XYZ file of C-alpha atoms in Angstrom:
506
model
C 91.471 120.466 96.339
C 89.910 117.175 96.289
C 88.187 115.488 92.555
C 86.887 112.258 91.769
C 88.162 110.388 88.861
C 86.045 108.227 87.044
C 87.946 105.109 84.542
C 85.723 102.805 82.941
C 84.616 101.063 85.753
C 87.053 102.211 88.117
C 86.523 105.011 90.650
C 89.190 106.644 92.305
C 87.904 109.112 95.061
C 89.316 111.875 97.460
C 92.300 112.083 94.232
C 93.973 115.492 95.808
C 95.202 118.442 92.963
C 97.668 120.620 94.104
C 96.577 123.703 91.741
C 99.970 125.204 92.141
C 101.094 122.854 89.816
C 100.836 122.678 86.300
C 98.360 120.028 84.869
C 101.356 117.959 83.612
C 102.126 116.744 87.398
C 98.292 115.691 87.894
C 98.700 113.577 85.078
C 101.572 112.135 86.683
C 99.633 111.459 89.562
C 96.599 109.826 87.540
C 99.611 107.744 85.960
C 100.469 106.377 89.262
C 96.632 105.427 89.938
C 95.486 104.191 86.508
C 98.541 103.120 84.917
C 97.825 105.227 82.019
C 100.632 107.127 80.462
C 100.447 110.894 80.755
C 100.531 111.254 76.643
C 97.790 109.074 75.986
C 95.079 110.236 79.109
C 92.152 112.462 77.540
C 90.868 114.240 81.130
C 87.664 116.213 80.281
C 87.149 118.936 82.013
C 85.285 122.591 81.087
C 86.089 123.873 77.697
C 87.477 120.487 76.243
C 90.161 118.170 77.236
C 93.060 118.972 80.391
C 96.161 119.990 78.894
C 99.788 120.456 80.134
C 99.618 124.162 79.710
C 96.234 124.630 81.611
C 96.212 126.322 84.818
C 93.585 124.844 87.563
C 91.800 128.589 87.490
C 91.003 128.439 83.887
C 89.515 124.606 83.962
C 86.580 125.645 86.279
C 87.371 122.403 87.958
C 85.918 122.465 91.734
C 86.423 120.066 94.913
C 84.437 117.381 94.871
C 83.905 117.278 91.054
C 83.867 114.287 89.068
C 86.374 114.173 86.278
C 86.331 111.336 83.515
C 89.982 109.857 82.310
C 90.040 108.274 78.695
C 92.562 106.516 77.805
C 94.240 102.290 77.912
C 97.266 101.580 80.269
C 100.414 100.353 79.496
C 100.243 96.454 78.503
C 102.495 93.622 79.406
C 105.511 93.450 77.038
C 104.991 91.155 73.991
C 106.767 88.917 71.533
C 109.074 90.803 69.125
C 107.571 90.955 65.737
C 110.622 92.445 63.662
C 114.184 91.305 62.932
C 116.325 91.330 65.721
C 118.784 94.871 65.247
C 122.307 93.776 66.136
C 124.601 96.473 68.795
C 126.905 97.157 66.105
C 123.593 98.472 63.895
C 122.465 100.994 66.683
C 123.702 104.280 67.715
C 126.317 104.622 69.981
C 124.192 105.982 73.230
C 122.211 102.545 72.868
C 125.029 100.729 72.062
C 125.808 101.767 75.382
C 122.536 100.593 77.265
C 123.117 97.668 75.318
C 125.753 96.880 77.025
C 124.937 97.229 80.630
C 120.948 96.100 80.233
C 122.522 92.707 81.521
C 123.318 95.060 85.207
C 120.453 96.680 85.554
C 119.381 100.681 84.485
C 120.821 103.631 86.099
C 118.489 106.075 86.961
C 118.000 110.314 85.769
C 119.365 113.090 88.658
C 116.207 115.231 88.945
C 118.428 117.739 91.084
C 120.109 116.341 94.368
C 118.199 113.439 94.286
C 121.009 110.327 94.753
C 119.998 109.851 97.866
C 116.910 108.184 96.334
C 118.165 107.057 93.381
C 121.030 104.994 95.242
C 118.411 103.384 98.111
C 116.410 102.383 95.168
C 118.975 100.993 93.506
C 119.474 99.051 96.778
C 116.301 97.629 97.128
C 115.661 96.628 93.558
C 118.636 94.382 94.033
C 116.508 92.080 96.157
C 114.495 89.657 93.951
C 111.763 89.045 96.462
C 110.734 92.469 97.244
C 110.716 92.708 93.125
C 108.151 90.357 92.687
C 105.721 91.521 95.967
C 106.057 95.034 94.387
C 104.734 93.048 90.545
C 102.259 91.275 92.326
C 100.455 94.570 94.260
C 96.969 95.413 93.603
C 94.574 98.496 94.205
C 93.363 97.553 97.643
C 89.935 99.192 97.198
C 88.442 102.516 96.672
C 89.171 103.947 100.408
C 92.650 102.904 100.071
C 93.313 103.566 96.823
C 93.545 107.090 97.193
C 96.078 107.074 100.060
C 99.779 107.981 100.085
C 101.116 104.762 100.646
C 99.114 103.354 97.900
C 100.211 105.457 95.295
C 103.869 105.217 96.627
C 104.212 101.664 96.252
C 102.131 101.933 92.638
C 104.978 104.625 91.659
C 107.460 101.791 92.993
C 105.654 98.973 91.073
C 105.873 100.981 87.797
C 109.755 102.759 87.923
C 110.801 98.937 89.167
C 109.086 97.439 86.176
C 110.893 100.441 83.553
C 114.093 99.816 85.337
C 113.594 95.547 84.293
C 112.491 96.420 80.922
C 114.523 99.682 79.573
C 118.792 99.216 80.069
C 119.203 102.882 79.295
C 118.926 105.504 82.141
C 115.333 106.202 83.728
C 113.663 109.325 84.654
C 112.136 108.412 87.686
C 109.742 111.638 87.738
C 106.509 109.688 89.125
C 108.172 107.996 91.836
C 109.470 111.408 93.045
C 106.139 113.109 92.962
C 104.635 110.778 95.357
C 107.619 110.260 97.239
C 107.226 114.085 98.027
C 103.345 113.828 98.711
C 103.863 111.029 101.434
C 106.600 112.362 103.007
C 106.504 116.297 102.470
C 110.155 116.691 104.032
C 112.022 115.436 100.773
C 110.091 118.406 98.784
C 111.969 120.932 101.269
C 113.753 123.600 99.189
C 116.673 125.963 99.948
C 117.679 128.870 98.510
C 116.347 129.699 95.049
C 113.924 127.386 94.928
C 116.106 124.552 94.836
C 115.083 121.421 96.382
C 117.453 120.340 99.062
C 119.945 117.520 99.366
C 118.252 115.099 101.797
C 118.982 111.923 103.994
C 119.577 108.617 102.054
C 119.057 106.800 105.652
C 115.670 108.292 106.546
C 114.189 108.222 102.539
C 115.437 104.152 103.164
C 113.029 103.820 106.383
C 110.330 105.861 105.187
C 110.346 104.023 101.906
C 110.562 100.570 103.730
C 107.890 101.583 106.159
C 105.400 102.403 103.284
C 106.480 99.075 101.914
C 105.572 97.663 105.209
C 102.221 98.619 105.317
C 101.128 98.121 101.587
C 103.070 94.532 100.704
C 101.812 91.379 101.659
C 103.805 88.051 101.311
C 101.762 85.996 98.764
C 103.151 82.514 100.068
C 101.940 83.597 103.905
C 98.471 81.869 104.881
C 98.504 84.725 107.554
C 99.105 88.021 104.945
C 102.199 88.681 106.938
C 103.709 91.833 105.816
C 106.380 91.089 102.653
C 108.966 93.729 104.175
C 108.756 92.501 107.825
C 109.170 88.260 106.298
C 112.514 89.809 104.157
C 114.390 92.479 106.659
C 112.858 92.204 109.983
C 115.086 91.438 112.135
C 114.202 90.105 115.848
C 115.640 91.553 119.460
C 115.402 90.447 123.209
C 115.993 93.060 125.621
C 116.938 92.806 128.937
C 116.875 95.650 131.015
C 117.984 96.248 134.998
C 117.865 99.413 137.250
C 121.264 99.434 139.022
C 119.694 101.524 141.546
C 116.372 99.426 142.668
C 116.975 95.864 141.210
C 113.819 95.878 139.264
C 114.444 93.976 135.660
C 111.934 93.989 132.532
C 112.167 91.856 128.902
C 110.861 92.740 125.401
C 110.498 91.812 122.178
C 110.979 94.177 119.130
C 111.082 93.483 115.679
C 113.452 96.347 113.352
C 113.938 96.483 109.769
C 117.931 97.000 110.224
C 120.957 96.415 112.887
C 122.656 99.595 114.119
C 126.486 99.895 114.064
C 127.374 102.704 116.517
C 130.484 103.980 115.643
C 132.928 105.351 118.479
C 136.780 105.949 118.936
C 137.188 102.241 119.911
C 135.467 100.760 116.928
C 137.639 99.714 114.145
C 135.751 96.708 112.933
C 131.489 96.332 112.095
C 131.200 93.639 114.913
C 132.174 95.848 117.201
C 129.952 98.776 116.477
C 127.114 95.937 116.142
C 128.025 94.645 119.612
C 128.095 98.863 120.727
C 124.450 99.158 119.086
C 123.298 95.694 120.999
C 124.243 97.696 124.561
C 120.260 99.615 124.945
C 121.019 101.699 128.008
C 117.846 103.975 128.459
C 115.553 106.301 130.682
C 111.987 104.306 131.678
C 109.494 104.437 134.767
C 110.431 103.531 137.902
C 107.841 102.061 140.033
C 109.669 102.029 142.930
C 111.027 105.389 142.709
C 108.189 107.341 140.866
C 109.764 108.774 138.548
C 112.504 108.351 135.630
C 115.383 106.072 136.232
C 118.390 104.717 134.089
C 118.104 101.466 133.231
C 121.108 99.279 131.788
C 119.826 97.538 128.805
C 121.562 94.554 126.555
C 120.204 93.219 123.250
C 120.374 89.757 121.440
C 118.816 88.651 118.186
C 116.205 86.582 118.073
C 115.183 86.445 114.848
C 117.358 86.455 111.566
C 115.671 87.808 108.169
C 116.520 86.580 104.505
C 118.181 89.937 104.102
C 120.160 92.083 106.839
C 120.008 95.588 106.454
C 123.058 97.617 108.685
C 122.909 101.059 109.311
C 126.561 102.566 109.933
C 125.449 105.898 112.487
C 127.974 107.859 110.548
C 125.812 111.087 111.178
C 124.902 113.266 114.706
C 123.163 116.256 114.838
C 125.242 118.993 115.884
C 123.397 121.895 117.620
C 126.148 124.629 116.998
C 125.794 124.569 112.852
C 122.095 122.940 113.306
C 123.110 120.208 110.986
C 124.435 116.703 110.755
C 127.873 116.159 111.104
C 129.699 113.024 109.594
C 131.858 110.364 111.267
C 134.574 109.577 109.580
C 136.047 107.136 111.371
C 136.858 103.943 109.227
C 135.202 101.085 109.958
C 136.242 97.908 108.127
C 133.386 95.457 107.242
C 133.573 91.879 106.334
C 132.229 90.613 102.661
C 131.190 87.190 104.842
C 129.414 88.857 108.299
C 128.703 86.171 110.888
C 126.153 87.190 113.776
C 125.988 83.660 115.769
C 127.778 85.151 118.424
C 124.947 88.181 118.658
C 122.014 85.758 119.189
C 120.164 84.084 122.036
C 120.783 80.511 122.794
C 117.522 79.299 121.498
C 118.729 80.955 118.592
C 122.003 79.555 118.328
C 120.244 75.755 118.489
C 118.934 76.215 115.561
C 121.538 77.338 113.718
C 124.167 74.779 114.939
C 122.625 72.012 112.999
C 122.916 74.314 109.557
C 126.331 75.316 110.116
C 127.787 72.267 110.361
C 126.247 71.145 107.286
C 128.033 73.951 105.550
C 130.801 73.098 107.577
C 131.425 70.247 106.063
C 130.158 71.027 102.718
C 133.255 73.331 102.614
C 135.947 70.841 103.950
C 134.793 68.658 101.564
C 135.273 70.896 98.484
C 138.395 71.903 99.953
C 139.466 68.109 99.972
C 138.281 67.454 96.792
C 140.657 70.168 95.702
C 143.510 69.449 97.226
C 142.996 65.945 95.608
C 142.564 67.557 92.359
C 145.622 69.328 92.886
C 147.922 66.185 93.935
C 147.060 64.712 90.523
C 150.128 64.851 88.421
C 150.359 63.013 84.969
C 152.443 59.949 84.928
C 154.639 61.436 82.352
C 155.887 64.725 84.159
C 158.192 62.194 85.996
C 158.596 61.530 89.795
C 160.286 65.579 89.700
C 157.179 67.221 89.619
C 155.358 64.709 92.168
C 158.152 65.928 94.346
C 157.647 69.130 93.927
C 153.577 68.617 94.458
C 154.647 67.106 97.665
C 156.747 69.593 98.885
C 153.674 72.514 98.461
C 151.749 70.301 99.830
C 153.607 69.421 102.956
C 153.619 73.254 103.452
C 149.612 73.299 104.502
C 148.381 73.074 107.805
C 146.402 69.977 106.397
C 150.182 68.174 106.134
C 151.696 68.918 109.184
C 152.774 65.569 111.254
C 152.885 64.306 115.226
C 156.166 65.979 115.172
C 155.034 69.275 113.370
C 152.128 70.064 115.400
C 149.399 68.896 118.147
C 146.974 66.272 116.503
C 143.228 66.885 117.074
C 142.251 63.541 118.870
C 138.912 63.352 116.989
C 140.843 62.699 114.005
C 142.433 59.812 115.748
C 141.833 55.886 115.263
C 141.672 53.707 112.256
C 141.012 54.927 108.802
C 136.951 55.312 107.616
C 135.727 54.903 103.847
C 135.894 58.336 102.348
C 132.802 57.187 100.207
C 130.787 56.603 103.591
C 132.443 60.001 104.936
C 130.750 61.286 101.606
C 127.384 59.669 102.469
C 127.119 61.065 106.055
C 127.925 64.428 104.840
C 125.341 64.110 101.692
C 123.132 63.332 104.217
C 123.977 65.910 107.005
C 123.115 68.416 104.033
C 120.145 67.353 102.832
C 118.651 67.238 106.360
C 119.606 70.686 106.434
C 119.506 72.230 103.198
C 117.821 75.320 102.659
C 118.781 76.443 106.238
C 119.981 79.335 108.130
C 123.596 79.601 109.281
C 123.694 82.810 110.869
C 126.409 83.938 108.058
C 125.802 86.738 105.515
C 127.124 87.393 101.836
C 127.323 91.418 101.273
C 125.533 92.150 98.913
C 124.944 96.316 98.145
C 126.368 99.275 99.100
C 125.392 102.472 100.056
C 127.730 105.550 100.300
C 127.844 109.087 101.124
C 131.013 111.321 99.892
C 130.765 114.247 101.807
C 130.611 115.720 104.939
C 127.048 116.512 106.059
C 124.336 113.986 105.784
C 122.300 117.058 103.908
C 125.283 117.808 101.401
C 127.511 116.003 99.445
C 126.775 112.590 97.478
C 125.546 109.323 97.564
C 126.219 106.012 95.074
C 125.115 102.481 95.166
C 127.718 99.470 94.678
C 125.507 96.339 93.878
C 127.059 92.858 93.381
C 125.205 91.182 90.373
C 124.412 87.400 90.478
C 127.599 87.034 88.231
C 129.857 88.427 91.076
C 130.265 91.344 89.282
C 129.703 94.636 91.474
C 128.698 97.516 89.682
C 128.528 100.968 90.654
C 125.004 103.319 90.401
C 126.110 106.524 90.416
C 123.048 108.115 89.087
C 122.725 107.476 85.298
C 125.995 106.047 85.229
C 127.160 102.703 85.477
C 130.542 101.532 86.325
C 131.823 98.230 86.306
C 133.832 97.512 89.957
C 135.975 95.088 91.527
C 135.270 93.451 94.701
C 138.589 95.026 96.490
C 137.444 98.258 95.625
C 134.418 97.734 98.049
C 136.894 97.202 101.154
C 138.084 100.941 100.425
C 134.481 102.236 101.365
C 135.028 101.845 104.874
C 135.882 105.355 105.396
C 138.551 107.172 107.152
C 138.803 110.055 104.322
C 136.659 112.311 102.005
C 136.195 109.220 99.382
C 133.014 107.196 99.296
C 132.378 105.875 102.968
C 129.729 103.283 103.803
C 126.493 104.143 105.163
C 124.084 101.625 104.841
C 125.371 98.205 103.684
C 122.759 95.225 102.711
C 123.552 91.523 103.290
C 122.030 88.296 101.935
C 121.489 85.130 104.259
C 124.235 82.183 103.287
C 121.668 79.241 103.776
C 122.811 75.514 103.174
C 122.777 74.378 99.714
C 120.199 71.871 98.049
C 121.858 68.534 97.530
């Protein structure tokens, strides 16, 4: 059934009521729309005002009917009036949230939902998308009452609780209209359960609602937000063995694949298995289908990389998705120059060796530091000093080792050295070297994609990672992330989220 809702001077039409429901989820729904929290909406309807208890049969409410919503949405947050309360003055659960606000705010099981709660967690980790999602606006009356609309309104509204709150989230809304867009995640087993479902697939369906509501504000040409940040760019060549005849294409994807076979051991590799695009297509020449040998390259690097480890296959015998659980180690610093065309590759070589030599020169500048002894430790400790020091590759003599020829001829001003590299930078700063910092984590314990668990690991701008396991927050090292590769029945990686390493500003 179909209603009208009529706010101020706001119209929302086509608003659909599922009257198996209670009331209490439409007002969820007009939340999402309006913005008006469910406790203080006044919906008149036959008899009085809608309330949580009523059933749809005893409102008299009809399709097409016009229903009028009282009631002020949330405002911005404001300037605290009262005396600050200090952590030590609150009770211990808040204490808690206290303490973690700084990371971020775990979000509420609603019954096997982690696969959502941990790609959310994922994607609220990336400042940019953050701020399109702030920025969205109703679209107009047709589109307002669409899906994907009220999708990325759910997302605009748990994103802005999770920045404000610290303590654990319900995220009840956003799981309503997830399930309205995309019916499959409302599938239930048996007892009326709802089912464990795909962390991958709620990922791209979530991304590709993102992709068609989000704009990028700072594009003249209203280029999609999601496509600017993730897309990533292919060239495909492919080549019938069998009749010679060739054909190129470009794609654009929101992720790289990393297929995952008995000779994969690393993430390049599975990359550089993905990049291989062997496939069935039209033959001309024969009539009919053909195999044609495909091979990928990137042409186009995003801000952020999204890989997708194909841990899981569809196996027809138990009609569900088995697990890989091969380990596959993956790099904190991922490098893809290799993976991209040559026009590609141009211009990236100019970035890289700015950072290039950004690097060497911080690592000179420590091992300077580091040679600095104080006049008074005595000529014992300066030996010592040099003796470390004559250990590094950096030491080694014409006798020790092969000397690079470009290092050769007379000595150069390390202060103009400085100034050629200050300048190198600058003329590239801001620029993209093909390189990637990881960034998030997602992971699946278990051994069907359907079944078992999934957990975020998010590094914070601090460095610190931190672990989303639902509600719960836990406080990680960075070595602990190399034992997600898999290879047992712990936490193994299955989607994994980098962020460009650009050149520095000056």
């Amino acid at each position: 059934m179909k209603v009208v809702i009529k706010w101020g001077k706001k119209t929302f039409d086509d608003v659909e009521i599922d009257t198996s429901l209670p009331a209490s989820i439409f007002k969820h729904q007009v939340y999402s729309l309006t913005g008006v929290p469910p406790e203080r909406q006044k919906i008149m309807v036959k008899g009085g005002m809608l309330k949580d208890e009523s059933t749809w049969s005893d409102t008299g409410v009809k399709s097409g009917q016009k229903l009028m919503l009282l009631g002020t949405a949330d405002k911005l947050p404001e300037a605290p009036t009262s005396a600050p309360t200090f952590l030590e003055d609150l009770p211990e659960e808040q204490q808690s949230a206290a303490d973690t606000k700084q990371f971020g705010s775990g979000l509420n099981n609603l019954g096997n939902t982690c696969y959502m709660n941990s790609t959310l967690q994922c994607l609220y980790s990336v400042p940019e998308l953050r701020q399109a999602l702030q920025v969205y606006s109703e679209p107009g009356q047709l589109a307002s009452s669409s899906s994907h609309h009220r999708l990325a309104i759910a997302a605009q509204g748990l994103f802005g609780e999770m920045a404000r709150s610290g303590a654990p989230v319900t995220p009840f809304t956003f799981l309503f209209t997830l399930r309205q867009a995309y019916p499959q995640f409302a599938q239930q087993g048996r007892g009326g359960q709802y089912s464990q479902q795909d962390a991958e697939e709620c990922w791209s369906q979530l991304m590709t609602t993102l992709q068609d509501r989000l704009k990028d504000p700072s594009s003249a040409a209203s280029d999609p937000a999601i496509k600017q940040l993730f897309g990533v760019g292919y060239h495909t060549e492919l080549k019938c063995e069998e009749t010679g005849e060739t054909f190129q294409e470009d794609t654009t994807a929101l992720s790289l694949k990393c297929n995952i076979s008995i000779d994969v051991n690393q993430l390049e590799e599975g990359i550089k298995l993905a990049l291989k695009d062997d496939r069935e297509k039209n033959s001309d020449a024969l009539g009919g289908l053909a195999v044609f040998a495909g091979s990928s390259v990137i042409s186009h690097l995003p801000p952020y990389l999204t890989v997708h480890m194909v841990r899981f296959f569809y196996k027809a015998d138990v009609q569900q998705k088995a697990k890989i659980l091969r380990k596959v180690v993956f790099p904190v610093l991922l490098d893809l120059y290799d993976f991209c065309t040559p026009d590609l590759k141009r211009q990236l070589d100019g970035p890289r060796d700015a950072l290039r030599a950004i690097e060497d020169k911080a690592a000179a500048d420590a091992r300077a530091s580091k040679s600095k002894v104080p006049k008074e430790e005595g000529s014992k400790a300066a030996n010592v000093e040099t003796a470390q020091l004559m250990d590094t590759p950096q030491a080694k003599t014409v006798g020790d080792a092969d000397v690079d020829m470009r290092d050769a001829g007379p000595p150069t001003s390390s202060s103009a050295g400085d100034e050629a590299s200050t300048s190198t930078s600058a003329a590239h700063a801001g620029g993209h070297t093909g390189r990637y910092e990881l960034m998030a984590v997602l992971t699946h314990k278990g051994r069907s994609a359907d079944s078992g668990h999934y957990v975020s690991w998010v590094k914070q701008d601090s460095g610190q990672w931190v672990q989303f396991d639902d509600e719960q927050l836990v406080l990680r090292k960075e070595d602990e992330i190399a034992t997600l590769a898999g290879g047992g029945d712990w936490h193994m990686a299955y989607l994994l989220m980098y962020r460009a390493q650009r050149v520095p500003n000056a």
